XYZ file of C-alpha atoms in Angstrom:
89
model
C -0.016 0.001 -0.033
C 2.973 2.364 0.621
C 3.868 2.045 -3.032
C 0.362 2.988 -4.166
C 0.302 6.046 -1.866
C 3.753 7.019 -3.159
C 2.523 6.754 -6.792
C -0.727 8.749 -5.958
C 1.395 11.612 -4.490
C 3.726 11.541 -7.330
C 0.914 11.634 -9.963
C -1.174 14.336 -8.171
C 1.221 16.479 -6.140
C 4.779 16.271 -7.423
C 4.399 17.504 -11.133
C 7.467 18.878 -12.924
C 7.470 22.757 -13.341
C 7.727 22.215 -17.063
C 4.197 20.568 -16.938
C 2.566 23.475 -15.061
C -0.127 24.738 -15.210
C -2.041 21.490 -15.650
C -5.791 20.694 -15.437
C -7.017 17.056 -14.971
C -10.619 15.683 -15.114
C -11.051 13.549 -12.004
C -14.702 12.676 -12.434
C -17.559 13.395 -14.884
C -21.064 12.303 -14.238
C -24.659 13.471 -14.006
C -23.671 15.696 -11.059
C -21.059 17.573 -12.932
C -17.314 17.462 -13.788
C -14.665 17.474 -11.063
C -11.322 19.097 -12.138
C -8.075 19.260 -10.280
C -5.857 22.169 -11.222
C -2.086 22.373 -10.548
C 0.131 25.258 -10.987
C 3.044 26.995 -9.362
C 2.152 27.740 -5.662
C 0.939 31.207 -5.178
C 0.438 32.025 -8.951
C -2.869 32.901 -10.424
C -4.474 30.369 -12.752
C -7.357 30.960 -15.125
C -9.467 27.852 -16.081
C -11.168 28.177 -19.372
C -13.937 26.113 -20.881
C -15.000 25.585 -24.491
C -17.622 23.394 -26.265
C -15.953 23.551 -29.758
C -12.339 24.187 -29.053
C -12.430 27.462 -30.974
C -14.117 29.925 -28.537
C -12.903 29.713 -24.864
C -14.599 31.435 -21.975
C -12.831 32.050 -18.634
C -14.664 29.965 -16.122
C -12.697 30.321 -12.882
C -9.691 32.268 -11.626
C -7.845 30.984 -8.504
C -4.644 31.404 -6.567
C -2.826 28.076 -6.527
C -2.311 26.531 -3.063
C 0.141 23.589 -2.334
C -1.340 20.443 -3.934
C -3.462 22.340 -6.388
C -7.170 23.050 -6.094
C -10.452 21.312 -7.067
C -13.299 22.750 -9.101
C -16.734 21.283 -9.943
C -18.532 22.343 -13.207
C -22.204 21.482 -12.694
C -22.981 22.896 -16.213
C -20.878 19.974 -17.633
C -24.133 17.954 -18.019
C -25.830 20.588 -20.152
C -23.196 20.328 -22.917
C -22.603 17.593 -25.423
C -18.980 18.340 -25.375
C -16.950 20.259 -22.873
C -13.222 20.936 -22.925
C -10.954 22.624 -20.388
C -7.606 24.304 -20.376
C -5.612 26.361 -17.880
C -3.258 29.201 -18.171
C -1.094 31.098 -15.687
C -1.683 34.800 -15.325
């Protein structure tokens, strides 16, 4: 179990700086879509959403704490397709 915990920590909290900022879909179901956002601690990240990959709408802006932060998009179920990206500000 120690190896599994170590792998979870590495995959979710110890990301290389070259990979940041990063958004990961953790769960999507009829209740919404749960996203985990990683960035440089203390930096401001803007999460954007799109349904066509052409037009992007700023959806959330947050300062990044250690370990990243979690967001839930409840409008996820209203869209046939939903894409996310994150950028540092």
